[in-house]
Short mmCIF file of C-alpha atoms and ligand atoms in Angstrom, two decimals:
data_model
loop_
_atom_site.label_atom_id
_atom_site.label_comp_id
_atom_site.label_asym_id
_atom_site.label_seq_id
_atom_site.Cartn_x
_atom_site.Cartn_y
_atom_site.Cartn_z
CA MET A 1 105.55 72.63 90.63
CA ALA A 2 101.84 72.34 89.98
CA PRO A 3 100.96 70.05 87.05
CA LYS A 4 100.18 71.82 83.77
CA PHE A 5 98.11 71.04 80.68
CA HIS A 6 99.72 70.86 77.24
CA THR A 7 98.08 69.83 73.99
CA LEU A 8 99.48 66.48 72.82
CA ASN A 9 98.54 64.57 69.70
CA VAL A 10 97.26 61.02 70.03
CA ALA A 11 99.90 58.66 68.60
CA ASP A 12 97.90 55.45 68.74
CA VAL A 13 94.61 54.02 70.01
CA ARG A 14 94.54 50.31 70.80
CA GLN A 15 91.40 48.29 71.57
CA GLU A 16 92.34 46.35 74.71
CA THR A 17 88.98 44.67 75.40
CA ASP A 18 85.41 45.17 74.13
CA ASP A 19 84.99 48.07 76.53
CA ALA A 20 88.49 49.46 77.00
CA VAL A 21 91.06 51.26 74.89
CA SER A 22 94.58 52.38 75.58
CA ILE A 23 95.78 55.68 74.15
CA ALA A 24 99.39 56.69 73.56
CA PHE A 25 100.47 60.31 73.11
CA ASP A 26 103.19 61.94 71.05
CA VAL A 27 105.39 63.91 73.40
CA PRO A 28 107.47 66.54 71.58
CA SER A 29 111.14 66.57 72.57
CA GLU A 30 110.85 69.94 74.32
CA LEU A 31 108.20 68.47 76.69
CA ARG A 32 109.90 65.11 77.39
CA ALA A 33 111.13 66.20 80.82
CA ASP A 34 107.66 67.51 81.78
CA TYR A 35 106.06 64.16 80.90
CA HIS A 36 108.68 62.01 82.61
CA PHE A 37 106.62 59.74 84.92
CA ILE A 38 107.11 57.49 87.89
CA PRO A 39 105.41 54.07 87.51
CA GLY A 40 101.96 54.23 89.12
CA GLN A 41 101.25 57.87 88.21
CA TYR A 42 98.31 59.12 86.14
CA LEU A 43 97.50 61.70 83.46
CA THR A 44 94.50 64.00 83.58
CA LEU A 45 92.90 64.43 80.16
CA ARG A 46 90.69 67.37 79.30
CA ALA A 47 88.23 67.77 76.43
CA ASP A 48 85.04 69.49 75.43
CA VAL A 49 82.47 66.69 75.44
CA GLY A 50 78.95 67.69 74.40
CA GLY A 51 79.66 71.31 75.22
CA ARG A 52 81.05 70.52 78.67
CA ASP A 53 84.63 70.98 79.78
CA ILE A 54 85.40 67.52 81.20
CA ARG A 55 88.55 66.32 82.96
CA ARG A 56 89.31 62.77 83.93
CA SER A 57 92.39 61.08 85.34
CA TYR A 58 93.66 57.82 83.87
CA SER A 59 96.63 55.81 85.07
CA ILE A 60 99.69 55.34 82.91
CA CYS A 61 100.14 51.72 81.83
CA SER A 62 103.55 52.14 80.15
CA GLY A 63 106.66 51.00 81.91
CA PRO A 64 109.76 53.16 82.20
CA ASP A 65 111.46 51.26 79.33
CA ASP A 66 108.50 51.19 76.92
CA GLY A 67 109.46 54.48 75.28
CA GLU A 68 105.87 55.71 75.19
CA LEU A 69 103.29 57.48 77.30
CA ARG A 70 100.07 55.45 77.32
CA VAL A 71 96.92 55.37 79.48
CA ALA A 72 94.05 52.88 79.57
CA ILE A 73 90.40 53.96 79.57
CA ARG A 74 87.57 51.54 80.31
CA ARG A 75 84.06 52.61 79.35
CA VAL A 76 81.98 53.47 82.40
CA ASP A 77 78.16 53.28 82.14
CA GLY A 78 77.03 56.84 81.45
CA GLY A 79 80.62 58.07 81.65
CA LEU A 80 81.03 61.12 79.44
CA PHE A 81 84.78 61.05 78.99
CA SER A 82 85.22 57.29 78.90
CA SER A 83 82.54 56.97 76.18
CA PHE A 84 84.13 59.82 74.23
CA ALA A 85 87.54 58.15 74.52
CA ASN A 86 86.24 54.72 73.48
CA ASP A 87 84.07 56.00 70.61
CA ALA A 88 85.64 59.13 69.21
CA ILE A 89 89.34 59.58 69.94
CA GLY A 90 91.63 58.56 67.08
CA ALA A 91 95.29 58.81 66.10
CA GLY A 92 96.32 62.38 65.34
CA ASP A 93 93.64 64.00 67.55
CA PRO A 94 94.88 66.80 69.79
CA ILE A 95 94.01 66.26 73.48
CA GLN A 96 94.83 68.40 76.47
CA VAL A 97 96.98 66.29 78.77
CA MET A 98 98.16 67.34 82.21
CA THR A 99 101.72 66.49 83.23
CA PRO A 100 101.95 63.23 85.26
CA ASP A 101 100.87 63.33 88.87
CA GLY A 102 100.01 60.97 91.72
CA ARG A 103 101.76 59.29 94.61
CA PHE A 104 100.66 55.67 94.14
CA THR A 105 104.15 55.02 92.88
CA PHE A 106 107.15 52.74 92.87
CA ASP A 107 110.73 53.97 92.92
CA ALA A 108 113.04 51.24 91.69
CA ASP A 109 116.36 50.48 93.34
CA PRO A 110 118.47 48.03 91.28
CA ASN A 111 120.20 46.77 94.44
CA ARG A 112 117.03 45.90 96.27
CA ALA A 113 115.80 42.30 96.60
CA GLY A 114 112.16 43.13 97.23
CA GLN A 115 109.04 40.99 97.53
CA TYR A 116 105.96 42.86 96.35
CA VAL A 117 102.27 42.10 96.07
CA ALA A 118 99.54 43.92 94.15
CA PHE A 119 95.78 43.46 94.25
CA ALA A 120 93.89 44.91 91.29
CA ALA A 121 90.32 44.70 90.09
CA GLY A 122 89.21 45.58 86.54
CA SER A 123 90.87 48.71 85.19
CA GLY A 124 92.73 48.99 88.51
CA ILE A 125 95.41 46.91 86.77
CA THR A 126 96.56 49.96 84.78
CA PRO A 127 98.98 51.55 87.28
CA ILE A 128 99.89 48.09 88.57
CA LEU A 129 101.05 47.07 85.08
CA SER A 130 103.41 50.04 85.01
CA ILE A 131 104.73 49.12 88.47
CA VAL A 132 105.14 45.43 87.50
CA LYS A 133 107.20 46.43 84.45
CA ALA A 134 109.39 48.64 86.62
CA VAL A 135 109.91 45.95 89.28
CA LEU A 136 110.83 43.28 86.73
CA GLY A 137 112.90 45.54 84.50
CA ALA A 138 114.77 47.61 87.05
CA GLU A 139 115.10 45.39 90.13
CA PRO A 140 116.66 42.10 88.93
CA LYS A 141 116.62 40.58 92.43
CA SER A 142 112.97 41.44 93.19
CA SER A 143 109.80 39.49 92.55
CA MET A 144 106.12 40.31 92.52
CA THR A 145 102.75 38.63 92.92
CA VAL A 146 99.73 40.16 91.19
CA VAL A 147 96.21 39.16 92.22
CA TYR A 148 93.91 40.40 89.48
CA GLY A 149 90.11 40.19 89.72
CA ASN A 150 87.80 40.33 86.70
CA ARG A 151 84.40 39.05 85.62
CA THR A 152 85.52 36.88 82.69
CA THR A 153 88.66 36.03 80.74
CA GLN A 154 87.42 38.29 77.95
CA SER A 155 87.18 41.29 80.25
CA VAL A 156 90.79 41.02 81.46
CA ILE A 157 92.57 44.19 80.34
CA PHE A 158 96.26 43.64 79.43
CA ARG A 159 95.87 39.85 79.53
CA GLU A 160 98.48 39.37 76.81
CA ALA A 161 100.87 41.96 78.17
CA LEU A 162 100.77 40.26 81.57
CA GLU A 163 101.22 36.80 80.05
CA ASP A 164 104.21 38.08 78.06
CA LEU A 165 105.77 39.41 81.24
CA LYS A 166 105.07 36.10 82.99
CA ASN A 167 106.75 34.20 80.14
CA HIS A 168 109.71 36.52 80.22
CA TYR A 169 110.12 36.44 84.01
CA PRO A 170 108.61 33.04 85.00
CA THR A 171 110.28 32.87 88.40
CA ARG A 172 109.85 36.51 89.37
CA LEU A 173 106.23 37.21 88.45
CA ASN A 174 103.39 35.26 90.04
CA LEU A 175 100.11 36.05 88.31
CA ILE A 176 96.86 35.03 90.03
CA HIS A 177 93.68 35.63 88.01
CA ILE A 178 90.42 35.54 89.96
CA LEU A 179 87.26 35.45 87.85
CA SER A 180 83.78 36.11 89.22
CA ARG A 181 81.68 34.82 86.30
CA GLU A 182 83.70 31.83 85.17
CA THR A 183 84.19 28.65 87.07
CA MET A 184 87.87 27.96 87.55
CA GLU A 185 89.34 24.58 88.38
CA ALA A 186 90.60 25.78 91.73
CA PRO A 187 87.74 27.25 93.82
CA LEU A 188 90.24 29.75 95.25
CA LEU A 189 90.44 31.39 91.82
CA SER A 190 86.66 31.77 91.32
CA GLY A 191 84.60 34.58 92.76
CA ARG A 192 85.29 38.16 93.81
CA ILE A 193 88.15 39.54 95.83
CA ASP A 194 86.14 39.84 99.04
CA ALA A 195 87.04 39.31 102.69
CA GLU A 196 86.82 35.52 102.45
CA LYS A 197 88.95 35.40 99.30
CA ALA A 198 91.55 37.77 100.74
CA GLU A 199 91.76 35.63 103.86
CA ALA A 200 92.18 32.44 101.81
CA LEU A 201 94.87 33.99 99.58
CA LEU A 202 96.82 35.37 102.52
CA GLY A 203 96.68 31.99 104.21
CA LYS A 204 97.77 29.98 101.15
CA LEU A 205 99.60 31.97 98.46
CA ILE A 206 100.88 35.20 99.98
CA ASN A 207 103.28 35.55 102.84
CA VAL A 208 102.44 38.90 104.42
CA ALA A 209 105.43 38.96 106.76
CA ASP A 210 107.94 38.63 103.88
CA THR A 211 106.30 41.26 101.66
CA ASP A 212 107.93 44.68 101.48
CA ALA A 213 105.07 46.60 99.87
CA PHE A 214 101.46 46.09 98.83
CA TRP A 215 99.69 48.08 96.11
CA LEU A 216 95.90 47.95 96.00
CA CYS A 217 93.96 49.45 93.10
CA GLY A 218 90.26 49.07 92.39
CA PRO A 219 86.91 49.94 93.91
CA GLU A 220 86.73 51.17 97.50
CA GLU A 221 85.14 47.96 98.81
CA MET A 222 88.00 45.80 97.53
CA ILE A 223 90.62 48.18 98.89
CA THR A 224 89.04 48.32 102.35
CA THR A 225 88.55 44.56 102.48
CA VAL A 226 92.06 43.65 101.38
CA SER A 227 93.66 46.36 103.45
CA ASP A 228 91.85 45.13 106.60
CA ALA A 229 92.89 41.56 105.86
CA LEU A 230 96.52 42.59 105.35
CA LYS A 231 96.55 44.52 108.62
CA ALA A 232 94.97 41.59 110.44
CA HIS A 233 97.87 39.47 109.12
CA GLY A 234 100.42 41.92 110.48
CA ALA A 235 101.07 44.30 107.55
CA THR A 236 101.89 47.75 108.85
CA PRO A 237 100.01 50.67 107.18
CA ASP A 238 103.26 52.13 105.79
CA ARG A 239 103.62 49.00 103.59
CA ILE A 240 100.12 49.37 102.08
CA ARG A 241 99.46 51.83 99.26
CA PHE A 242 96.13 52.19 97.57
CA GLU A 243 94.41 54.07 94.78
CA LEU A 244 90.66 54.22 94.41
CA PHE A 245 89.05 53.66 91.06
CA THR A 246 85.59 55.12 91.50
CA PRO A 247 83.68 57.28 89.05
CA ALA A 248 84.20 60.94 89.83
CA ASN A 249 81.30 63.25 90.56
CA ASP A 250 81.37 64.75 87.04
CA GLY A 251 83.04 67.83 88.47
CA ASN A 252 79.78 69.25 89.71
CA PRO A 253 80.19 71.66 92.62
CA LYS A 254 78.59 70.67 95.93
CA PRO A 255 75.14 72.15 96.64
CA LYS A 256 75.44 75.54 98.31
CA ARG A 257 74.17 76.21 101.81
CA VAL A 258 71.31 78.68 101.89
CA ALA A 259 71.12 81.17 104.77
CA SER A 260 68.08 80.79 107.02
CA PRO A 261 65.88 83.87 107.49
CA GLY A 262 67.79 86.55 109.39
CA GLU A 263 71.09 84.67 109.05
CA GLU A 264 73.99 86.17 107.18
CA LEU A 265 76.59 83.77 105.84
CA PRO A 266 80.14 84.88 106.67
CA VAL A 267 82.42 86.24 103.98
CA ARG A 268 85.95 84.81 104.03
CA HIS A 269 89.08 86.27 102.51
CA ILE A 270 91.04 83.76 100.45
CA GLY A 271 94.54 83.93 99.02
CA VAL A 272 95.88 81.32 96.59
CA ILE A 273 99.49 81.15 95.51
CA ILE A 274 100.41 79.45 92.25
CA ASP A 275 103.51 79.77 90.07
CA GLY A 276 104.81 82.43 92.44
CA HIS A 277 101.76 84.68 92.02
CA ARG A 278 99.10 85.34 94.65
CA ILE A 279 95.43 85.85 93.82
CA ASP A 280 93.15 87.29 96.54
CA PHE A 281 89.37 87.24 96.60
CA ASP A 282 86.41 87.11 98.99
CA MET A 283 83.94 84.25 99.06
CA VAL A 284 80.67 83.71 100.85
CA ASP A 285 81.04 80.73 103.16
CA ASP A 286 78.10 78.77 101.79
CA GLY A 287 79.73 75.36 101.55
CA THR A 288 81.47 76.11 98.26
CA ALA A 289 84.89 74.46 98.10
CA ILE A 290 87.78 76.91 97.96
CA LEU A 291 88.89 75.36 94.65
CA ASP A 292 85.51 76.16 93.04
CA ALA A 293 85.51 79.70 94.45
CA ALA A 294 89.06 80.23 93.19
CA LEU A 295 88.17 78.93 89.71
CA GLU A 296 85.25 81.38 89.62
CA ASN A 297 87.81 84.06 90.40
CA ARG A 298 89.89 83.03 87.39
CA ALA A 299 92.65 81.27 89.29
CA ASP A 300 94.08 78.58 87.01
CA LEU A 301 94.48 75.80 89.57
CA PRO A 302 95.14 72.09 89.01
CA PHE A 303 92.25 69.71 89.62
CA ALA A 304 90.74 66.55 88.13
CA CYS A 305 88.23 64.41 90.06
CA LYS A 306 86.82 67.02 92.47
CA GLY A 307 85.91 64.03 94.59
CA GLY A 308 88.77 63.90 97.11
CA MET A 309 90.42 60.96 95.35
CA CYS A 310 93.07 61.99 92.85
CA CYS A 311 95.06 64.52 94.89
CA THR A 312 95.66 66.77 91.86
CA CYS A 313 94.27 69.74 93.81
CA ARG A 314 96.58 69.19 96.78
CA CYS A 315 98.15 72.32 98.25
CA ARG A 316 99.45 73.56 101.58
CA LEU A 317 97.50 75.62 104.04
CA ILE A 318 99.79 78.44 105.11
CA GLU A 319 97.27 80.66 106.93
CA GLY A 320 93.92 80.03 108.61
CA GLN A 321 91.94 76.82 108.95
CA VAL A 322 89.79 74.72 106.62
CA GLU A 323 87.50 71.72 106.89
CA MET A 324 87.65 68.91 104.35
CA ASP A 325 84.52 67.10 103.29
CA LYS A 326 85.97 63.90 101.74
CA ASN A 327 89.55 62.76 101.77
CA TYR A 328 90.62 59.51 100.15
CA ALA A 329 94.04 60.77 99.16
CA LEU A 330 95.96 62.41 102.01
CA ASP A 331 97.36 60.46 104.93
CA ASP A 332 97.49 61.65 108.53
CA ASP A 333 101.11 62.81 108.27
CA GLU A 334 100.33 64.97 105.25
CA ILE A 335 97.35 66.52 107.00
CA ALA A 336 99.52 67.18 110.05
CA ASP A 337 102.01 68.89 107.71
CA GLY A 338 99.26 71.24 106.52
CA TYR A 339 98.37 69.65 103.18
CA VAL A 340 94.75 69.89 102.09
CA LEU A 341 92.60 68.94 99.11
CA SER A 342 91.32 72.27 97.86
CA CYS A 343 88.38 70.62 96.06
CA GLN A 344 87.10 69.44 99.46
CA ALA A 345 88.19 72.37 101.64
CA THR A 346 85.86 75.03 102.97
CA PRO A 347 87.18 77.92 105.10
CA THR A 348 86.52 77.97 108.85
CA THR A 349 88.49 81.16 109.59
CA ASP A 350 88.09 84.67 108.19
CA THR A 351 91.31 84.41 106.20
CA VAL A 352 92.68 81.34 104.47
CA VAL A 353 95.80 81.19 102.30
CA LEU A 354 96.60 78.12 100.19
CA ASP A 355 99.94 77.58 98.46
CA PHE A 356 99.78 75.43 95.33
CA ASP A 357 103.53 75.76 94.81
CA GLN A 358 103.97 73.55 97.90
CA ARG A 359 102.42 70.35 96.71
S1 FES B 401 90.61 67.26 92.35
FE1 FES B 401 90.89 65.17 92.84
S2 FES B 401 91.17 65.22 95.00
FE2 FES B 401 90.70 67.27 94.50
#
């Protein structure tokens, strides 16, 4: 089923660092099943900020046994929602919260003896924290190494929570902090997680061959660098999962293509299926994404980043052909199976039908 918004009240706001808060939500008993999450998933929050309808996705930091639903939000320079969240949201406030989504996940198996590694930078630790809690709590024979890059000790989100986990599971959690603006005793632990650092870590502290899964979460540069290093050390792509943490494009639609003199832009017929209903409309093929055209035609479709990253707008192409502009979320197998990101898809055939019930 497509994810849905519900209004939830904020249960608690906690200041995690100078520029980051975590927010927990009250989930009424009748919605508990809808907000059941898999570690690594995210919530999309929606609010009117300065007269604009803004949506942003934030990863869940709670573990399966924490008994709460909590996300972390770091302030982004000029970020509308992150500033609103850090400055204005308080306990008791109603916020529109989409049901959990995302496939950067970990499914625990209590019988598994897994070796896992995560690389996180900055607020990229948020989904990793949820995964770490699940590994340690639900897989007693598994262990995990977390490489976590930050500027300074003060800017480390969830420093205490991670230290508590390390104290509780000293032999199963290996925590490696790398700081770019503090000099550490060991040179290996100073600097940024770049190609050289990744190479040094893989040579000294991480055994790629013995690792069952890698989770990478942070800016694109870190993900590409670490992913390339892992592959060079023999990690197969199916063992590497990643999630980009990059500011979204504020939900602004792409600029439209203007017809040159004498040219007539084609009109395409679009069908979208959601919750068992089909909505049909025509759109001028001027570079507008099908998601934006469908929203203009009052289709209530799921979306968040509109930047090809979060995958909330994923659906299946069941008729016609489309072209995608950006895609940071779907892998080759999913594309071969007909999945598309509707926020990035423009029609290339006269008729296109997208099914949002097949996500
Ligand atoms: S809305 Fe995020 S990928 Fe389309």
